Coordinates of C-alpha atoms in Angstrom, one line a residue:
X9 CA -0.1 0.0 0.0
X10 CA 1.3 3.4 -0.9
X11 CA 2.2 5.7 1.9
X12 CA 3.3 3.2 4.6
X13 CA 1.3 0.8 6.7
X14 CA -1.5 3.1 7.6
X15 CA -1.9 4.4 4.2
X16 CA -2.2 8.0 5.4
X17 CA 0.9 9.8 4.3
X18 CA 1.9 9.6 0.6
X19 CA -1.5 9.3 -0.9
X20 CA -2.9 12.5 -2.5
X21 CA -6.0 13.9 -0.9
X22 CA -8.1 13.3 -4.1
X23 CA -6.2 10.1 -5.1
X24 CA -7.4 6.5 -5.1
X25 CA -9.4 5.1 -2.2
X26 CA -7.3 3.7 0.5
X27 CA -7.5 0.0 1.0
X28 CA -8.0 -1.0 4.7
X29 CA -7.3 -4.6 5.9
X30 CA -10.4 -6.2 7.2
X31 CA -12.7 -3.8 5.3
X32 CA -15.2 -5.8 3.1
X33 CA -15.8 -3.0 0.8
X34 CA -12.1 -2.6 0.1
X35 CA -11.7 -6.4 -0.3
X36 CA -14.4 -6.5 -2.8
X37 CA -13.0 -3.4 -4.8
X38 CA -9.6 -5.1 -4.9
X39 CA -11.3 -8.4 -6.2
X40 CA -13.2 -6.3 -8.9
X41 CA -9.9 -4.7 -10.1
X42 CA -8.3 -7.9 -10.8
X43 CA -11.5 -9.8 -12.0
X44 CA -12.7 -7.9 -15.2
X45 CA -15.5 -10.4 -16.1
X46 CA -19.1 -10.3 -15.0
X47 CA -19.5 -11.5 -11.4
X48 CA -22.0 -14.2 -12.2
X49 CA -22.2 -15.7 -8.8
X50 CA -22.9 -12.4 -6.9
X51 CA -25.4 -11.5 -9.5
X52 CA -27.1 -14.8 -9.1
X53 CA -27.5 -14.1 -5.3
X54 CA -28.8 -10.7 -5.9
X55 CA -31.4 -12.1 -8.5
X56 CA -32.6 -14.9 -5.9
X57 CA -33.0 -12.3 -3.1
X58 CA -34.9 -9.8 -5.3
X59 CA -37.1 -12.7 -6.6
X60 CA -38.2 -13.9 -3.3
X61 CA -38.8 -10.4 -1.9
X62 CA -40.9 -9.5 -5.0
X63 CA -43.0 -12.8 -5.0
X64 CA -45.5 -11.7 -2.2
X65 CA -46.5 -8.7 -4.3
X66 CA -46.9 -10.5 -7.6
X67 CA -48.6 -13.7 -6.3
X68 CA -51.5 -11.6 -4.8
X69 CA -53.1 -10.3 -8.0
X70 CA -54.6 -13.5 -9.6
X71 CA -56.7 -14.3 -6.5
X72 CA -57.2 -11.0 -4.6
X73 CA -60.7 -10.5 -6.2
X74 CA -61.7 -14.0 -5.0
X75 CA -60.0 -13.5 -1.5
X76 CA -61.9 -10.3 -0.9
X77 CA -65.1 -11.9 -2.0
X78 CA -64.5 -14.8 0.5
X79 CA -63.8 -12.5 3.3
X80 CA -67.2 -11.2 2.9
X81 CA -66.3 -7.4 3.3
X82 CA -67.9 -6.3 0.1
X83 CA -71.7 -5.7 0.3
X84 CA -72.1 -6.0 -3.6
X85 CA -70.0 -7.3 -6.4
X86 CA -69.1 -3.8 -7.6
X87 CA -67.5 -3.0 -4.3
X88 CA -64.9 -5.9 -4.4
X89 CA -62.4 -3.7 -6.3
X90 CA -62.7 -0.9 -3.8
X91 CA -61.7 -3.2 -0.8
X92 CA -59.1 -5.1 -2.9
X93 CA -57.3 -1.8 -3.6
X94 CA -56.7 -1.1 0.1
X95 CA -55.1 -4.6 0.6
X96 CA -52.8 -3.9 -2.2
X97 CA -51.9 -0.4 -0.9
X98 CA -51.2 -1.5 2.7
X99 CA -47.9 -3.0 1.7
X100 CA -46.6 0.0 -0.1
X101 CA -48.0 2.6 2.3
X102 CA -46.3 0.8 5.3
X103 CA -43.1 0.7 3.2
X104 CA -43.3 4.5 2.8
X105 CA -42.5 5.0 6.5
X106 CA -39.7 2.5 6.7
X107 CA -37.6 3.0 3.5
X108 CA -35.4 6.0 4.6
X109 CA -34.6 4.2 8.0
X110 CA -33.7 1.2 6.2
X111 CA -31.4 3.1 3.8
X112 CA -29.7 4.8 6.8
X113 CA -29.4 1.3 8.4
X114 CA -27.8 0.0 5.2
X115 CA -25.4 2.9 5.0
X116 CA -24.2 2.4 8.6
X117 CA -24.5 -1.2 9.3
X118 CA -24.1 -2.8 5.8
X119 CA -26.3 -3.9 2.9
X120 CA -26.2 -7.6 4.0
X121 CA -27.9 -7.4 7.5
X122 CA -30.7 -5.3 5.8
X123 CA -31.2 -7.9 3.2
X124 CA -31.2 -10.8 5.7
X125 CA -33.8 -9.0 8.1
X126 CA -36.0 -8.2 5.0
X127 CA -36.1 -11.9 4.0
X128 CA -36.9 -13.0 7.4
X129 CA -39.8 -10.6 7.5
X130 CA -41.1 -12.1 4.2
X131 CA -41.0 -15.6 5.8
X132 CA -43.0 -14.5 8.8
X133 CA -45.6 -12.0 7.6
X134 CA -46.3 -13.5 4.1
X135 CA -47.1 -16.7 5.9
X136 CA -49.5 -14.9 8.3
X137 CA -51.1 -13.1 5.4
X138 CA -52.0 -16.6 3.9
X139 CA -53.6 -17.5 7.2
X140 CA -55.9 -14.3 7.2
X141 CA -59.4 -15.1 8.6
X142 CA -60.6 -11.4 8.2
X143 CA -60.2 -8.3 5.9
X144 CA -58.3 -6.5 8.8
X145 CA -55.9 -9.3 9.5
X146 CA -55.1 -9.2 5.8
X147 CA -54.4 -5.5 5.8
X148 CA -52.3 -5.6 9.0
X149 CA -50.0 -8.5 7.9
X150 CA -49.4 -7.0 4.5
X151 CA -48.7 -3.7 6.2
X152 CA -46.1 -5.4 8.7
X153 CA -44.5 -7.1 5.7
X154 CA -44.1 -3.7 3.9
X155 CA -42.8 -2.0 7.0
X156 CA -40.1 -4.7 7.8
X157 CA -39.0 -5.6 4.2
X158 CA -36.7 -2.9 3.5
X159 CA -34.6 -4.7 0.8
X160 CA -35.6 -2.5 -2.3
X161 CA -33.6 0.5 -1.8
X162 CA -30.3 -1.2 -0.5
X163 CA -30.4 -4.0 -3.1
X164 CA -30.3 -1.4 -5.9
X165 CA -27.3 0.2 -4.3
X166 CA -25.8 -3.2 -3.9
X167 CA -26.3 -4.3 -7.4
X168 CA -24.2 -1.3 -8.7
X169 CA -21.5 -1.7 -6.0
X170 CA -20.9 -5.4 -6.3
X171 CA -19.4 -5.2 -9.8
X172 CA -17.3 -3.0 -11.9
X173 CA -18.7 0.2 -13.5
X174 CA -19.2 -1.4 -17.0
X175 CA -21.5 -4.0 -15.5
X176 CA -23.6 -1.8 -13.4
X177 CA -26.4 -1.6 -16.0
X178 CA -26.6 -5.3 -15.9
X179 CA -26.6 -5.4 -12.3
X180 CA -29.6 -3.0 -12.1
X181 CA -31.2 -4.9 -14.9
X182 CA -31.1 -8.0 -12.8
X183 CA -33.1 -6.3 -10.2
X184 CA -35.6 -5.7 -12.9
X185 CA -35.4 -9.1 -14.4
X186 CA -35.9 -10.8 -11.0
X187 CA -39.2 -8.9 -11.0
X188 CA -39.9 -10.4 -14.4
X189 CA -39.3 -13.8 -13.1
X190 CA -41.5 -12.9 -10.1
X191 CA -44.1 -11.9 -12.6
X192 CA -43.8 -15.5 -14.0
X193 CA -43.5 -17.6 -10.8
X194 CA -45.7 -15.2 -8.5
X195 CA -48.9 -15.3 -10.7
X196 CA -48.4 -18.9 -11.3
X197 CA -48.2 -19.6 -7.6
X198 CA -51.1 -17.4 -6.7
X199 CA -53.2 -18.5 -9.7
X200 CA -52.7 -22.1 -9.5
X201 CA -52.3 -22.8 -5.8
X202 CA -55.0 -20.5 -4.4
X203 CA -58.2 -22.5 -3.3
X204 CA -56.4 -25.8 -3.7
X205 CA -59.3 -27.8 -2.2
X206 CA -61.7 -26.5 -4.9
X207 CA -59.2 -27.0 -7.7
X208 CA -57.5 -30.2 -6.6
X209 CA -59.9 -32.0 -4.4
X210 CA -58.1 -35.4 -4.9
X211 CA -54.9 -33.8 -3.2
X212 CA -56.3 -31.4 -0.6
X213 CA -59.4 -32.0 1.4
X214 CA -61.7 -29.3 2.6
X215 CA -60.9 -30.3 6.2
X216 CA -57.2 -29.8 5.8
X217 CA -55.4 -26.4 6.7
X218 CA -55.4 -25.7 2.9
X219 CA -59.0 -26.2 2.7
X220 CA -59.7 -24.1 5.7
X221 CA -57.5 -21.4 4.6
X222 CA -57.8 -21.4 0.9
X223 CA -55.1 -18.7 0.3
X224 CA -52.5 -20.2 2.6
X225 CA -50.8 -22.5 0.0
X226 CA -49.4 -19.9 -2.3
X227 CA -48.1 -18.0 0.7
X228 CA -46.5 -21.0 2.3
X229 CA -44.7 -21.9 -1.0
X230 CA -43.3 -18.4 -1.2
X231 CA -42.2 -18.5 2.5
X232 CA -40.3 -21.7 1.7
X233 CA -38.6 -20.2 -1.3
X234 CA -37.7 -17.2 0.9
X235 CA -36.2 -19.5 3.6
X236 CA -33.9 -20.9 0.8
X237 CA -32.8 -17.3 -0.3
X238 CA -32.1 -16.6 3.3
X239 CA -29.6 -19.3 3.4
X240 CA -28.0 -18.1 0.1
X241 CA -27.4 -14.8 1.8
X242 CA -24.7 -16.4 3.8
X243 CA -22.6 -16.1 0.6
X244 CA -23.3 -12.5 -0.2
X245 CA -20.3 -10.3 -0.1
X246 CA -20.7 -7.0 1.8
X247 CA -20.0 -3.9 -0.3
X248 CA -20.0 -1.2 2.4
X249 CA -16.6 0.2 3.5
X250 CA -15.9 0.0 7.2
X251 CA -12.9 2.1 8.2
X252 CA -12.1 2.2 12.0
X253 CA -9.0 4.4 11.8
X254 CA -10.2 7.9 12.8
X255 CA -7.5 9.7 10.9
X256 CA -8.3 7.7 7.7
X257 CA -12.0 8.3 8.3
X258 CA -11.5 12.0 8.6
X259 CA -9.5 12.1 5.3
X260 CA -12.0 9.9 3.5
X261 CA -14.9 12.1 4.8
X262 CA -13.0 15.3 3.3
X263 CA -12.5 13.5 0.0
X264 CA -16.3 12.6 -0.1
X265 CA -17.2 16.2 0.7
X266 CA -15.0 17.5 -2.1
X267 CA -16.2 14.8 -4.6
X268 CA -19.8 15.6 -3.7
X269 CA -19.4 19.4 -4.2
X270 CA -21.5 19.5 -7.5
X271 CA -24.2 17.0 -6.1
X272 CA -24.6 19.0 -2.7
X273 CA -24.5 17.4 0.6
X274 CA -28.1 17.5 1.1
X275 CA -29.8 14.9 -1.1
X276 CA -33.1 16.7 -1.2
X277 CA -31.4 19.7 -2.9
X278 CA -29.9 17.5 -5.6
X279 CA -32.3 18.4 -8.3
X280 CA -30.8 15.7 -10.7
X281 CA -31.5 13.0 -8.2
X282 CA -34.9 14.3 -7.1
X283 CA -36.3 14.9 -10.5
X284 CA -35.2 11.3 -11.5
X285 CA -36.9 10.0 -8.4
X286 CA -40.1 11.8 -9.2
X287 CA -40.0 10.5 -12.8
X288 CA -39.5 7.0 -11.5
X289 CA -42.4 7.3 -8.9
X290 CA -44.8 8.5 -11.6
X291 CA -44.1 5.5 -13.8
X292 CA -44.3 3.2 -10.7
X293 CA -47.8 4.7 -9.9
X294 CA -48.8 4.0 -13.5
X295 CA -47.5 0.4 -13.3
X296 CA -49.1 -0.4 -10.1
X297 CA -52.4 1.1 -11.0
X298 CA -52.2 -1.0 -14.2
X299 CA -51.4 -4.3 -12.8
X300 CA -54.1 -3.9 -10.0
X301 CA -56.8 -2.8 -12.7
X302 CA -55.8 -5.5 -15.0
X303 CA -56.1 -8.3 -12.6
X304 CA -59.5 -7.0 -11.4
X305 CA -60.8 -6.3 -14.9
X306 CA -59.8 -9.7 -16.3
X307 CA -61.6 -11.7 -13.8
X308 CA -64.7 -9.4 -13.5
X309 CA -68.0 -10.2 -15.2
X310 CA -68.8 -9.6 -18.8
X311 CA -71.9 -7.7 -17.7
X312 CA -69.3 -5.0 -16.3
X313 CA -67.3 -5.2 -19.6
X314 CA -64.7 -7.5 -17.9
X315 CA -63.1 -10.5 -19.5
X316 CA -64.6 -13.2 -17.1
X317 CA -61.1 -14.9 -16.9
X318 CA -60.4 -17.3 -14.0
X319 CA -57.5 -16.9 -11.5
X320 CA -55.6 -19.5 -13.6
X321 CA -56.1 -17.5 -16.7
X322 CA -54.8 -14.4 -15.1
X323 CA -51.9 -16.4 -13.6
X324 CA -51.0 -17.7 -17.1
X325 CA -51.2 -14.3 -18.8
X326 CA -49.0 -12.7 -16.1
X327 CA -46.6 -15.8 -16.3
X328 CA -46.3 -15.6 -20.1
X329 CA -45.6 -11.8 -19.8
X330 CA -42.8 -12.6 -17.2
X331 CA -41.1 -15.2 -19.5
X332 CA -41.1 -12.7 -22.3
X333 CA -39.6 -10.0 -20.1
X334 CA -36.9 -12.4 -18.9
X335 CA -36.2 -13.3 -22.5
X336 CA -36.0 -9.7 -23.4
X337 CA -33.8 -8.8 -20.5
X338 CA -31.3 -11.6 -21.2
X339 CA -31.3 -11.7 -25.1
X340 CA -32.5 -8.3 -26.3
X341 CA -31.8 -5.7 -23.7
X342 CA -28.0 -6.1 -23.7
X343 CA -28.1 -5.0 -27.5
X344 CA -30.4 -2.2 -26.8
X345 CA -28.0 -0.8 -24.0
X346 CA -25.0 -1.5 -26.4
X347 CA -26.4 0.6 -29.3
X348 CA -28.6 3.2 -27.5
X349 CA -27.4 3.1 -23.8
X350 CA -29.6 2.3 -20.7
X351 CA -31.3 5.7 -20.6
X352 CA -32.2 6.7 -24.2
X353 CA -34.9 4.0 -24.7
X354 CA -36.9 5.4 -21.7
X355 CA -38.9 7.8 -23.9
X356 CA -39.7 5.5 -26.8
X357 CA -40.8 2.8 -24.4
X358 CA -43.2 5.2 -22.6
X359 CA -44.7 6.4 -25.9
X360 CA -45.2 2.7 -27.1
X361 CA -46.8 1.8 -23.7
X362 CA -49.3 4.7 -23.9
X363 CA -50.3 3.7 -27.5
X364 CA -50.7 0.0 -26.5
X365 CA -52.9 0.7 -23.4
X366 CA -55.5 2.6 -25.6
X367 CA -56.5 -0.7 -27.1
X368 CA -57.1 -2.5 -23.8
X369 CA -60.9 -1.7 -23.3
X370 CA -61.7 -2.9 -26.7
X371 CA -60.6 -6.5 -26.1
X372 CA -63.9 -7.2 -24.3
X373 CA -65.3 -7.5 -27.8
X374 CA -63.1 -10.5 -28.6
X375 CA -63.8 -14.2 -27.6
X376 CA -61.8 -17.4 -26.8
X377 CA -58.7 -17.9 -28.9
X378 CA -58.6 -14.3 -30.3
X379 CA -58.9 -12.8 -26.8
X380 CA -56.2 -15.1 -25.3
X381 CA -53.8 -14.5 -27.9
X382 CA -54.1 -10.6 -28.0
X383 CA -54.2 -10.3 -24.1
X384 CA -50.9 -12.3 -23.8
X385 CA -49.2 -10.3 -26.6
X386 CA -50.5 -7.0 -25.1
X387 CA -49.5 -7.9 -21.6
X388 CA -46.1 -9.1 -22.7
X389 CA -45.3 -5.9 -24.5
X390 CA -46.7 -3.7 -21.8
X391 CA -44.3 -5.4 -19.3
X392 CA -41.3 -5.2 -21.7
X393 CA -41.9 -1.4 -22.0
X394 CA -42.2 -1.1 -18.2
X395 CA -39.0 -3.0 -17.6
X396 CA -37.0 -0.7 -19.9
X397 CA -38.4 2.4 -18.3
X398 CA -37.7 1.1 -14.8
X399 CA -34.1 0.1 -15.4
X400 CA -33.5 3.5 -17.1
X401 CA -34.9 5.3 -14.0
X402 CA -32.8 3.3 -11.6
X403 CA -29.7 4.1 -13.6
X404 CA -30.5 7.8 -13.5
X405 CA -30.9 7.7 -9.7
X406 CA -27.7 5.7 -8.9
X407 CA -25.6 7.8 -11.3
X408 CA -26.7 11.1 -9.5
X409 CA -25.0 10.3 -6.2
X410 CA -21.8 8.7 -4.8
X411 CA -21.6 5.3 -3.3
X412 CA -21.7 6.7 0.2
X413 CA -25.0 8.3 -0.5
X414 CA -26.7 5.5 -2.5
X415 CA -28.3 3.8 0.6
X416 CA -30.0 6.9 1.7
X417 CA -30.7 8.0 -1.8
X418 CA -32.5 4.8 -2.7
X419 CA -34.2 5.0 0.7
X420 CA -35.7 8.4 -0.3
X421 CA -36.7 6.9 -3.7
X422 CA -38.3 3.8 -2.1
X423 CA -40.1 6.0 0.3
X424 CA -41.6 8.3 -2.3
X425 CA -42.1 5.3 -4.7
X426 CA -43.9 3.4 -1.9
X427 CA -46.2 6.4 -1.4
X428 CA -47.1 6.5 -5.0
X429 CA -47.5 2.8 -5.1
X430 CA -49.5 2.9 -2.0
X431 CA -51.8 5.5 -3.5
X432 CA -52.0 3.5 -6.9
X433 CA -53.9 0.3 -5.9
X434 CA -56.4 2.2 -3.6
X435 CA -57.0 4.8 -6.3
X436 CA -57.1 2.1 -9.0
X437 CA -59.5 0.0 -6.8
X438 CA -61.8 3.0 -6.1
X439 CA -61.8 4.0 -9.9
X440 CA -62.5 0.4 -10.9
X441 CA -65.5 0.1 -8.6
X442 CA -66.8 3.6 -10.0
X443 CA -66.3 2.4 -13.5
X444 CA -68.4 -0.7 -12.9
X445 CA -71.2 1.4 -11.7
X446 CA -71.1 3.8 -14.6
X447 CA -71.0 1.7 -17.6
X448 CA -73.6 3.9 -19.5
X449 CA -74.7 7.5 -19.4
X450 CA -71.4 8.9 -19.7
X451 CA -69.5 10.3 -22.8
X452 CA -67.3 7.0 -22.6
X453 CA -68.1 3.7 -21.0
X454 CA -66.7 3.3 -17.6
X455 CA -64.0 0.9 -18.5
X456 CA -62.6 3.2 -21.2
X457 CA -62.6 6.1 -18.8
X458 CA -60.7 3.8 -16.3
X459 CA -57.9 3.0 -18.8
X460 CA -57.8 6.6 -20.0
X461 CA -57.1 7.9 -16.4
X462 CA -54.3 5.1 -16.0
X463 CA -52.8 6.1 -19.3
X464 CA -52.7 9.9 -18.4
X465 CA -50.3 9.0 -15.6
X466 CA -47.9 7.7 -18.1
X467 CA -48.3 10.8 -20.2
X468 CA -47.4 12.9 -17.3
X469 CA -44.3 10.8 -16.7
X470 CA -43.2 11.1 -20.3
X471 CA -43.5 14.9 -20.3
X472 CA -41.4 15.1 -17.0
X473 CA -38.5 13.6 -18.9
X474 CA -38.2 16.9 -20.8
X475 CA -36.8 20.4 -19.8
X476 CA -37.2 22.4 -17.7
X477 CA -38.1 19.6 -15.2
X478 CA -35.4 17.1 -16.2
X479 CA -32.0 17.4 -17.9
X480 CA -31.7 14.4 -19.9
X481 CA -28.4 15.6 -21.6
X482 CA -26.7 15.9 -18.3
X483 CA -28.0 12.4 -17.2
X484 CA -26.6 10.9 -20.3
X485 CA -23.2 12.4 -19.6
X486 CA -23.1 10.9 -16.1
X487 CA -24.2 7.4 -17.1

């Protein structure tokens, strides 16, 4: 090490980062300097952890309509969407209050402890959700899961820190692709394993625990998978730098202050970061409202201009979409990044998504094979566009701050995003219920107004990517 044993003498103030013996972050940095290839094993651990933390969200949608119906909280069929929205919202609203504290925790104690605690929360509270016997128990257990699962912000920072700079886009895309797999596995688990005593009477009796708790089996399977990923966390390398030497700490802190001069110490005043977060939140609002609405609309009756699909049908559609997104992320997206970069595709993807969603209400006029083909293709394309937008937004956020700020920056991002996502299911459920009660007598049928309102959110997100709100040119230079 240059400058003697303590590394504090001959190193310039703005020189290379000092390597400290015993520091996991320094050890990983040294490994990344010598290993220029893609860290497949570390990326695999990230992917597994992200997958199991996302499954409780994605698995809910195919059976939520039927769960609310069976909990007998809705007085009439048109009110099911209203109550379903609040179950979906409880997870995200609870996460709103815990995201920044989790980011601070990850910046102080490390990314790995945060990840392990979050996976343990999935195991406990996802299981309890499946055992819900009342509407309020479902609300509370989902809320506690959102409160204690603080993985989303730290895992994004982790994905950019565990690899070399040239692999950061791939690391972030793995976070997104894990959600794509969750979009395959989650709906399949929820759609095919909910109400097992009714669907598979030869395997599950009505007197068994799976008969008495018809929505426990999908939750139980996910909790088992989460337990496996918790074991995989043993091999996760820590990326945070821990330097105990006070003199070195003081120098490193001074270097960080100088390096962060243009970003400003207060992240809330970093407009490049905050504008990127707001854009991300708007698109998250759109995506969450869309998936909530799609799941309710697909299983609702034809008399309310729904598609009258079963929970298995919805699970299949979402699973096909997930497989398609995975193929896109692995086979197509790398070429998109190579030729256009990770950020430039954001606007085209948003425009195409808006055009696609306009066609959704008219699918009610289709039957059987035509409907199934078109709904699968449309859902696949919609999720491909969403994955492209989400990856670009995550890159924008993480390149706007330094490593030492990413935990808190992503915590702020997850807090605001969770607030938007918390509003989305509730608002979508209320709007869905209103639309079913207003199919006639308006300028447009209720279902067309419903999808029009969801589309307007995406239009707003697209407009926010332009000046004076956001400086795309500056973002492209940073990436």
